[in-house]
PDB file of C-alpha atoms in Angstrom:
ATOM      1  CA  GLN A 172      11.514  -9.667  10.652  1.00  0.00           C
ATOM      2  CA  LYS A 173       8.466 -10.412   8.545  1.00  0.00           C
ATOM      3  CA  GLU A 174       9.197  -9.961   4.871  1.00  0.00           C
ATOM      4  CA  VAL A 175       7.581 -10.064   1.483  1.00  0.00           C
ATOM      5  CA  GLU A 176       9.904 -10.675  -1.440  1.00  0.00           C
ATOM      6  CA  GLN A 177       9.302  -9.855  -5.082  1.00  0.00           C
ATOM      7  CA  ASN A 178      11.533  -9.820  -8.115  1.00  0.00           C
ATOM      8  CA  SER A 179      12.004  -6.133  -8.864  1.00  0.00           C
ATOM      9  CA  GLY A 180      12.083  -6.704 -12.607  1.00  0.00           C
ATOM     10  CA  PRO A 181      11.588  -5.133 -14.964  1.00  0.00           C
ATOM     11  CA  LEU A 182       9.542  -7.952 -16.416  1.00  0.00           C
ATOM     12  CA  SER A 183       8.976  -7.379 -20.091  1.00  0.00           C
ATOM     13  CA  VAL A 184       6.313  -9.279 -22.028  1.00  0.00           C
ATOM     14  CA  PRO A 185       4.839  -8.756 -25.499  1.00  0.00           C
ATOM     15  CA  GLU A 186       1.273  -7.599 -25.890  1.00  0.00           C
ATOM     16  CA  GLY A 187      -1.147 -10.524 -25.706  1.00  0.00           C
ATOM     17  CA  ALA A 188       1.184 -12.732 -23.668  1.00  0.00           C
ATOM     18  CA  ILE A 189       0.723 -13.986 -20.119  1.00  0.00           C
ATOM     19  CA  ALA A 190       2.603 -12.059 -17.455  1.00  0.00           C
ATOM     20  CA  SER A 191       3.517 -14.018 -14.333  1.00  0.00           C
ATOM     21  CA  LEU A 192       4.358 -12.141 -11.161  1.00  0.00           C
ATOM     22  CA  ASN A 193       5.642 -13.950  -8.096  1.00  0.00           C
ATOM     23  CA  CYS A 194       5.836 -13.235  -4.399  1.00  0.00           C
ATOM     24  CA  THR A 195       7.084 -15.106  -1.344  1.00  0.00           C
ATOM     25  CA  TYR A 196       6.426 -14.255   2.281  1.00  0.00           C
ATOM     26  CA  SER A 197       8.135 -15.180   5.495  1.00  0.00           C
ATOM     27  CA  ASP A 198       5.298 -15.279   8.049  1.00  0.00           C
ATOM     28  CA  ARG A 199       3.836 -18.759   7.881  1.00  0.00           C
ATOM     29  CA  VAL A 200       0.656 -17.771   9.732  1.00  0.00           C
ATOM     30  CA  SER A 201      -0.350 -14.970   7.364  1.00  0.00           C
ATOM     31  CA  GLN A 202      -3.974 -15.308   6.307  1.00  0.00           C
ATOM     32  CA  SER A 203      -4.683 -12.589   3.762  1.00  0.00           C
ATOM     33  CA  PHE A 204      -2.888 -11.780   0.533  1.00  0.00           C
ATOM     34  CA  PHE A 205      -3.295  -8.892  -1.847  1.00  0.00           C
ATOM     35  CA  TRP A 206      -2.084  -7.640  -5.181  1.00  0.00           C
ATOM     36  CA  TYR A 207      -1.979  -3.921  -5.899  1.00  0.00           C
ATOM     37  CA  ARG A 208      -1.105  -2.112  -9.105  1.00  0.00           C
ATOM     38  CA  GLN A 209       0.741   1.199  -8.979  1.00  0.00           C
ATOM     39  CA  TYR A 210       1.141   3.341 -12.041  1.00  0.00           C
ATOM     40  CA  SER A 211       4.028   5.778 -12.050  1.00  0.00           C
ATOM     41  CA  GLY A 212       3.090   8.877 -10.085  1.00  0.00           C
ATOM     42  CA  LYS A 213      -0.079   7.304  -8.718  1.00  0.00           C
ATOM     43  CA  SER A 214      -1.133   5.581  -5.523  1.00  0.00           C
ATOM     44  CA  PRO A 215      -1.620   1.796  -5.330  1.00  0.00           C
ATOM     45  CA  GLU A 216      -4.963   0.373  -6.394  1.00  0.00           C
ATOM     46  CA  LEU A 217      -6.273  -3.012  -5.328  1.00  0.00           C
ATOM     47  CA  ILE A 218      -6.432  -5.681  -8.018  1.00  0.00           C
ATOM     48  CA  MET A 219      -7.229  -8.811  -6.061  1.00  0.00           C
ATOM     49  CA  SER A 220      -7.309 -10.404  -2.668  1.00  0.00           C
ATOM     50  CA  ILE A 221      -6.939 -14.113  -1.946  1.00  0.00           C
ATOM     51  CA  TYR A 222      -7.353 -16.007   1.289  1.00  0.00           C
ATOM     52  CA  SER A 223      -7.488 -19.727   0.426  1.00  0.00           C
ATOM     53  CA  ASN A 224      -5.080 -22.063  -1.302  1.00  0.00           C
ATOM     54  CA  GLY A 225      -5.641 -22.398  -5.017  1.00  0.00           C
ATOM     55  CA  ASP A 226      -6.627 -20.052  -7.801  1.00  0.00           C
ATOM     56  CA  LYS A 227      -8.923 -17.047  -7.849  1.00  0.00           C
ATOM     57  CA  GLU A 228      -9.867 -15.522 -11.174  1.00  0.00           C
ATOM     58  CA  ASP A 229     -11.162 -12.045 -11.925  1.00  0.00           C
ATOM     59  CA  GLY A 230     -11.313 -11.161 -15.596  1.00  0.00           C
ATOM     60  CA  ARG A 231      -7.812 -11.308 -17.058  1.00  0.00           C
ATOM     61  CA  PHE A 232      -6.258 -11.655 -13.614  1.00  0.00           C
ATOM     62  CA  THR A 233      -5.667 -14.887 -11.694  1.00  0.00           C
ATOM     63  CA  ALA A 234      -4.177 -14.986  -8.216  1.00  0.00           C
ATOM     64  CA  GLN A 235      -2.638 -18.214  -7.003  1.00  0.00           C
ATOM     65  CA  LEU A 236      -1.877 -19.030  -3.382  1.00  0.00           C
ATOM     66  CA  ASN A 237       0.170 -21.859  -1.922  1.00  0.00           C
ATOM     67  CA  LYS A 238       0.429 -21.457   1.838  1.00  0.00           C
ATOM     68  CA  ALA A 239       2.609 -24.536   2.284  1.00  0.00           C
ATOM     69  CA  SER A 240       5.221 -22.986   0.011  1.00  0.00           C
ATOM     70  CA  GLN A 241       4.488 -19.455   1.277  1.00  0.00           C
ATOM     71  CA  TYR A 242       4.039 -18.351  -2.282  1.00  0.00           C
ATOM     72  CA  VAL A 243       1.504 -16.171  -4.039  1.00  0.00           C
ATOM     73  CA  SER A 244       1.442 -15.235  -7.692  1.00  0.00           C
ATOM     74  CA  LEU A 245      -0.513 -13.098 -10.122  1.00  0.00           C
ATOM     75  CA  LEU A 246      -1.102 -14.069 -13.721  1.00  0.00           C
ATOM     76  CA  ILE A 247      -2.221 -11.485 -16.249  1.00  0.00           C
ATOM     77  CA  ARG A 248      -3.644 -12.988 -19.405  1.00  0.00           C
ATOM     78  CA  ASP A 249      -3.737 -11.175 -22.745  1.00  0.00           C
ATOM     79  CA  SER A 250      -1.405  -8.497 -21.380  1.00  0.00           C
ATOM     80  CA  GLN A 251      -2.014  -4.968 -22.642  1.00  0.00           C
ATOM     81  CA  PRO A 252       0.296  -1.950 -22.728  1.00  0.00           C
ATOM     82  CA  SER A 253      -2.053  -0.389 -20.148  1.00  0.00           C
ATOM     83  CA  ASP A 254      -1.000  -3.148 -17.734  1.00  0.00           C
ATOM     84  CA  SER A 255       2.490  -1.621 -17.618  1.00  0.00           C
ATOM     85  CA  ALA A 256       2.911  -0.670 -13.975  1.00  0.00           C
ATOM     86  CA  THR A 257       4.525  -1.807 -10.744  1.00  0.00           C
ATOM     87  CA  TYR A 258       2.693  -4.666  -9.047  1.00  0.00           C
ATOM     88  CA  LEU A 259       2.850  -4.827  -5.269  1.00  0.00           C
ATOM     89  CA  CYS A 260       2.290  -7.966  -3.258  1.00  0.00           C
ATOM     90  CA  ALA A 261       0.995  -7.464   0.289  1.00  0.00           C
ATOM     91  CA  VAL A 262       0.425  -9.820   3.181  1.00  0.00           C
ATOM     92  CA  ASN A 263      -1.418  -9.217   6.424  1.00  0.00           C
ATOM     93  CA  VAL A 264       0.398  -9.174   9.743  1.00  0.00           C
ATOM     94  CA  TYR A 265      -1.161 -11.974  11.739  1.00  0.00           C
ATOM     95  CA  GLY A 266      -2.180 -10.620  15.107  1.00  0.00           C
ATOM     96  CA  GLY A 267      -1.557  -7.091  13.970  1.00  0.00           C
ATOM     97  CA  SER A 268      -4.121  -4.377  13.609  1.00  0.00           C
ATOM     98  CA  GLN A 269      -6.586  -4.583  10.765  1.00  0.00           C
ATOM     99  CA  GLY A 270      -5.047  -2.866   7.785  1.00  0.00           C
ATOM    100  CA  ASN A 271      -1.488  -3.607   8.856  1.00  0.00           C
ATOM    101  CA  LEU A 272      -0.038  -5.082   5.701  1.00  0.00           C
ATOM    102  CA  ILE A 273       3.540  -5.848   4.771  1.00  0.00           C
ATOM    103  CA  PHE A 274       4.334  -4.910   1.204  1.00  0.00           C
ATOM    104  CA  GLY A 275       6.963  -6.158  -1.163  1.00  0.00           C
ATOM    105  CA  LYS A 276       8.978  -3.613  -3.130  1.00  0.00           C
ATOM    106  CA  GLY A 277       7.052  -4.458  -6.249  1.00  0.00           C
ATOM    107  CA  THR A 278       7.721  -5.897  -9.687  1.00  0.00           C
ATOM    108  CA  LYS A 279       7.805  -3.496 -12.595  1.00  0.00           C
ATOM    109  CA  LEU A 280       5.942  -4.892 -15.594  1.00  0.00           C
ATOM    110  CA  SER A 281       6.406  -3.573 -19.099  1.00  0.00           C
ATOM    111  CA  VAL A 282       4.066  -4.769 -21.849  1.00  0.00           C
ATOM    112  CA  LYS A 283       5.475  -4.065 -25.298  1.00  0.00           C
ATOM    113  CA  PRO A 284       3.057  -3.369 -28.179  1.00  0.00           C
TER     114      PRO A 284
ATOM    115  CA  SER B  44     -14.414   0.522  -1.528  1.00  0.00           C
ATOM    116  CA  ALA B  45     -14.257   4.166  -0.458  1.00  0.00           C
ATOM    117  CA  VAL B  46     -13.365   7.502  -1.983  1.00  0.00           C
ATOM    118  CA  ILE B  47     -10.375   8.949  -0.153  1.00  0.00           C
ATOM    119  CA  SER B  48      -9.149  12.476  -0.774  1.00  0.00           C
ATOM    120  CA  GLN B  49      -5.807  13.818   0.383  1.00  0.00           C
ATOM    121  CA  LYS B  50      -4.404  17.312   0.516  1.00  0.00           C
ATOM    122  CA  PRO B  51      -1.866  18.463  -0.497  1.00  0.00           C
ATOM    123  CA  SER B  52      -1.215  16.194  -3.426  1.00  0.00           C
ATOM    124  CA  ARG B  53       2.332  17.487  -3.765  1.00  0.00           C
ATOM    125  CA  ASP B  54       4.550  19.890  -1.918  1.00  0.00           C
ATOM    126  CA  ILE B  55       8.132  21.005  -1.716  1.00  0.00           C
ATOM    127  CA  CYS B  56       9.141  21.798   1.845  1.00  0.00           C
ATOM    128  CA  GLN B  57      12.116  23.391   3.515  1.00  0.00           C
ATOM    129  CA  ARG B  58      14.049  21.267   5.958  1.00  0.00           C
ATOM    130  CA  GLY B  59      13.181  21.950   9.571  1.00  0.00           C
ATOM    131  CA  THR B  60       9.580  22.848   8.790  1.00  0.00           C
ATOM    132  CA  SER B  61       6.431  20.803   9.414  1.00  0.00           C
ATOM    133  CA  LEU B  62       3.604  19.908   7.060  1.00  0.00           C
ATOM    134  CA  THR B  63       0.147  18.605   7.804  1.00  0.00           C
ATOM    135  CA  ILE B  64      -1.544  16.230   5.383  1.00  0.00           C
ATOM    136  CA  GLN B  65      -5.316  15.968   5.426  1.00  0.00           C
ATOM    137  CA  CYS B  66      -7.353  12.892   4.577  1.00  0.00           C
ATOM    138  CA  GLN B  67     -11.105  12.894   3.961  1.00  0.00           C
ATOM    139  CA  VAL B  68     -13.169   9.743   3.395  1.00  0.00           C
ATOM    140  CA  ASP B  69     -16.635   9.673   1.835  1.00  0.00           C
ATOM    141  CA  SER B  70     -18.016   7.266   4.436  1.00  0.00           C
ATOM    142  CA  GLN B  71     -17.559   6.625   8.121  1.00  0.00           C
ATOM    143  CA  VAL B  72     -14.764   4.225   8.946  1.00  0.00           C
ATOM    144  CA  THR B  73     -13.536   2.960  12.278  1.00  0.00           C
ATOM    145  CA  MET B  74      -9.845   2.964  11.504  1.00  0.00           C
ATOM    146  CA  MET B  75      -7.688   4.992   9.160  1.00  0.00           C
ATOM    147  CA  PHE B  76      -4.122   4.106   8.336  1.00  0.00           C
ATOM    148  CA  TRP B  77      -1.148   6.183   7.320  1.00  0.00           C
ATOM    149  CA  TYR B  78       1.519   4.579   5.131  1.00  0.00           C
ATOM    150  CA  ARG B  79       4.803   5.913   3.799  1.00  0.00           C
ATOM    151  CA  GLN B  80       6.513   4.959   0.551  1.00  0.00           C
ATOM    152  CA  GLN B  81      10.081   6.168   0.328  1.00  0.00           C
ATOM    153  CA  PRO B  82      11.704   6.307  -3.129  1.00  0.00           C
ATOM    154  CA  GLY B  83      12.374   2.803  -4.411  1.00  0.00           C
ATOM    155  CA  GLN B  84      11.038   1.228  -1.234  1.00  0.00           C
ATOM    156  CA  SER B  85       7.957  -0.682  -0.232  1.00  0.00           C
ATOM    157  CA  LEU B  86       5.021   0.811   1.617  1.00  0.00           C
ATOM    158  CA  THR B  87       5.407   0.915   5.386  1.00  0.00           C
ATOM    159  CA  LEU B  88       2.649   1.458   7.924  1.00  0.00           C
ATOM    160  CA  ILE B  89       3.300   4.512  10.092  1.00  0.00           C
ATOM    161  CA  ALA B  90       0.291   4.349  12.392  1.00  0.00           C
ATOM    162  CA  THR B  91      -3.334   3.411  12.809  1.00  0.00           C
ATOM    163  CA  ALA B  92      -5.737   6.203  13.748  1.00  0.00           C
ATOM    164  CA  ASN B  93      -8.934   5.507  15.678  1.00  0.00           C
ATOM    165  CA  GLN B  94     -11.492   8.163  16.417  1.00  0.00           C
ATOM    166  CA  GLY B  95     -11.460   9.241  20.039  1.00  0.00           C
ATOM    167  CA  SER B  96      -8.166   7.666  20.990  1.00  0.00           C
ATOM    168  CA  GLU B  97      -4.478   8.132  20.417  1.00  0.00           C
ATOM    169  CA  ALA B  98      -2.994   6.714  17.274  1.00  0.00           C
ATOM    170  CA  THR B  99      -1.078   3.446  17.458  1.00  0.00           C
ATOM    171  CA  TYR B 100       2.397   3.774  15.983  1.00  0.00           C
ATOM    172  CA  GLU B 101       4.454   1.044  14.367  1.00  0.00           C
ATOM    173  CA  SER B 102       8.012   0.302  15.339  1.00  0.00           C
ATOM    174  CA  GLY B 103      10.325   3.030  14.130  1.00  0.00           C
ATOM    175  CA  PHE B 104       7.700   5.771  14.115  1.00  0.00           C
ATOM    176  CA  VAL B 105       7.017   8.138  17.013  1.00  0.00           C
ATOM    177  CA  ILE B 106       4.277  10.582  17.850  1.00  0.00           C
ATOM    178  CA  ASP B 107       6.632  13.546  18.153  1.00  0.00           C
ATOM    179  CA  LYS B 108       7.739  13.121  14.562  1.00  0.00           C
ATOM    180  CA  PHE B 109       4.367  12.067  13.081  1.00  0.00           C
ATOM    181  CA  PRO B 110       1.528  13.460  15.195  1.00  0.00           C
ATOM    182  CA  ILE B 111      -1.876  12.280  14.018  1.00  0.00           C
ATOM    183  CA  SER B 112      -5.347  13.606  14.668  1.00  0.00           C
ATOM    184  CA  ARG B 113      -8.656  11.774  14.175  1.00  0.00           C
ATOM    185  CA  PRO B 114     -11.438  14.172  15.145  1.00  0.00           C
ATOM    186  CA  ASN B 115     -14.281  12.179  13.549  1.00  0.00           C
ATOM    187  CA  LEU B 116     -15.055   9.043  11.562  1.00  0.00           C
ATOM    188  CA  THR B 117     -14.353  10.559   8.139  1.00  0.00           C
ATOM    189  CA  PHE B 118     -11.261  12.712   8.664  1.00  0.00           C
ATOM    190  CA  SER B 119      -7.654  12.429   9.811  1.00  0.00           C
ATOM    191  CA  THR B 120      -4.467  14.433   9.605  1.00  0.00           C
ATOM    192  CA  LEU B 121      -0.819  13.408   9.641  1.00  0.00           C
ATOM    193  CA  THR B 122       1.860  15.955  10.430  1.00  0.00           C
ATOM    194  CA  VAL B 123       5.450  15.397   9.393  1.00  0.00           C
ATOM    195  CA  SER B 124       7.468  17.429  11.863  1.00  0.00           C
ATOM    196  CA  ASN B 125      10.906  18.987  11.608  1.00  0.00           C
ATOM    197  CA  MET B 126      11.380  17.596   8.140  1.00  0.00           C
ATOM    198  CA  SER B 127      14.678  16.426   6.705  1.00  0.00           C
ATOM    199  CA  PRO B 128      15.467  15.200   3.182  1.00  0.00           C
ATOM    200  CA  GLU B 129      14.975  11.621   4.454  1.00  0.00           C
ATOM    201  CA  ASP B 130      11.291  12.450   4.906  1.00  0.00           C
ATOM    202  CA  SER B 131      10.873  12.904   1.167  1.00  0.00           C
ATOM    203  CA  SER B 132       8.261  10.263   0.443  1.00  0.00           C
ATOM    204  CA  ILE B 133       4.763   9.534  -0.655  1.00  0.00           C
ATOM    205  CA  TYR B 134       2.416   9.608   2.322  1.00  0.00           C
ATOM    206  CA  LEU B 135      -0.729   7.572   1.840  1.00  0.00           C
ATOM    207  CA  CYS B 136      -3.936   7.615   3.790  1.00  0.00           C
ATOM    208  CA  SER B 137      -5.877   4.364   3.670  1.00  0.00           C
ATOM    209  CA  VAL B 138      -8.993   2.713   5.051  1.00  0.00           C
ATOM    210  CA  ALA B 139     -10.295  -0.825   5.431  1.00  0.00           C
ATOM    211  CA  PRO B 140     -14.079  -0.540   5.117  1.00  0.00           C
ATOM    212  CA  GLN B 141     -14.511  -4.323   4.997  1.00  0.00           C
ATOM    213  CA  GLY B 142     -12.216  -6.860   6.601  1.00  0.00           C
ATOM    214  CA  ASP B 143      -8.529  -6.259   6.120  1.00  0.00           C
ATOM    215  CA  THR B 144      -8.615  -5.125   2.493  1.00  0.00           C
ATOM    216  CA  ILE B 145      -7.235  -1.614   2.425  1.00  0.00           C
ATOM    217  CA  TYR B 146      -7.826   1.137  -0.094  1.00  0.00           C
ATOM    218  CA  PHE B 147      -5.494   4.042  -0.600  1.00  0.00           C
ATOM    219  CA  GLY B 148      -6.032   7.710  -1.155  1.00  0.00           C
ATOM    220  CA  GLU B 149      -4.322   9.569  -3.964  1.00  0.00           C
ATOM    221  CA  GLY B 150      -1.218  10.136  -1.869  1.00  0.00           C
ATOM    222  CA  SER B 151       0.770  13.199  -0.900  1.00  0.00           C
ATOM    223  CA  TRP B 152       4.145  13.532  -2.627  1.00  0.00           C
ATOM    224  CA  LEU B 153       6.518  15.416  -0.369  1.00  0.00           C
ATOM    225  CA  THR B 154       9.976  16.633  -1.327  1.00  0.00           C
ATOM    226  CA  VAL B 155      12.149  18.141   1.395  1.00  0.00           C
ATOM    227  CA  VAL B 156      14.937  20.451   0.262  1.00  0.00           C
TER     228      VAL B 156
END
């Protein structure tokens, strides 16, 4: 059973701090990794994708991938109350159809003013 | 990305009835995907819908329960048949216009009573 594991939280950080969200996956041959943000009552929206080991930065967001450890993380710098949401980690199913992603249950982030 | 519209956005349904969810995309896409998000759970792929062929269902999902249509490259429908309270979920239409990065529609929130 291919799985994606996330700490459900809630993770609470003060405004302006760095929020660190972590994710592990079981399928060693996975190639594509994604972070989605889901506000309460809304559908998930893509934040970042990452395919290679190392860091990928986009504004206040940095995704980190370590395939050897089967670990992917998302750092949010200068956290804002508007970042309060559930963050979903997703991993592709190697050999599966395009668009077949396995999602974690998400980590709920709360940024306190 | 793509603009994906779903109807209905929310509905309350009686058990034993069926409901059809519509998904419209603003550009032509080869594949459309239907996901389900049960309360407190991660997103799970129901099926992949290709135009001109039968949908491909994931393990645990069957055509009799979730019939799908894909009449053209911008539209798809998902029917949830003979609903029970366990079918209360968010149903999400999604597309992957480039590679395996998927984008979600607004979702359809279904409550079965």
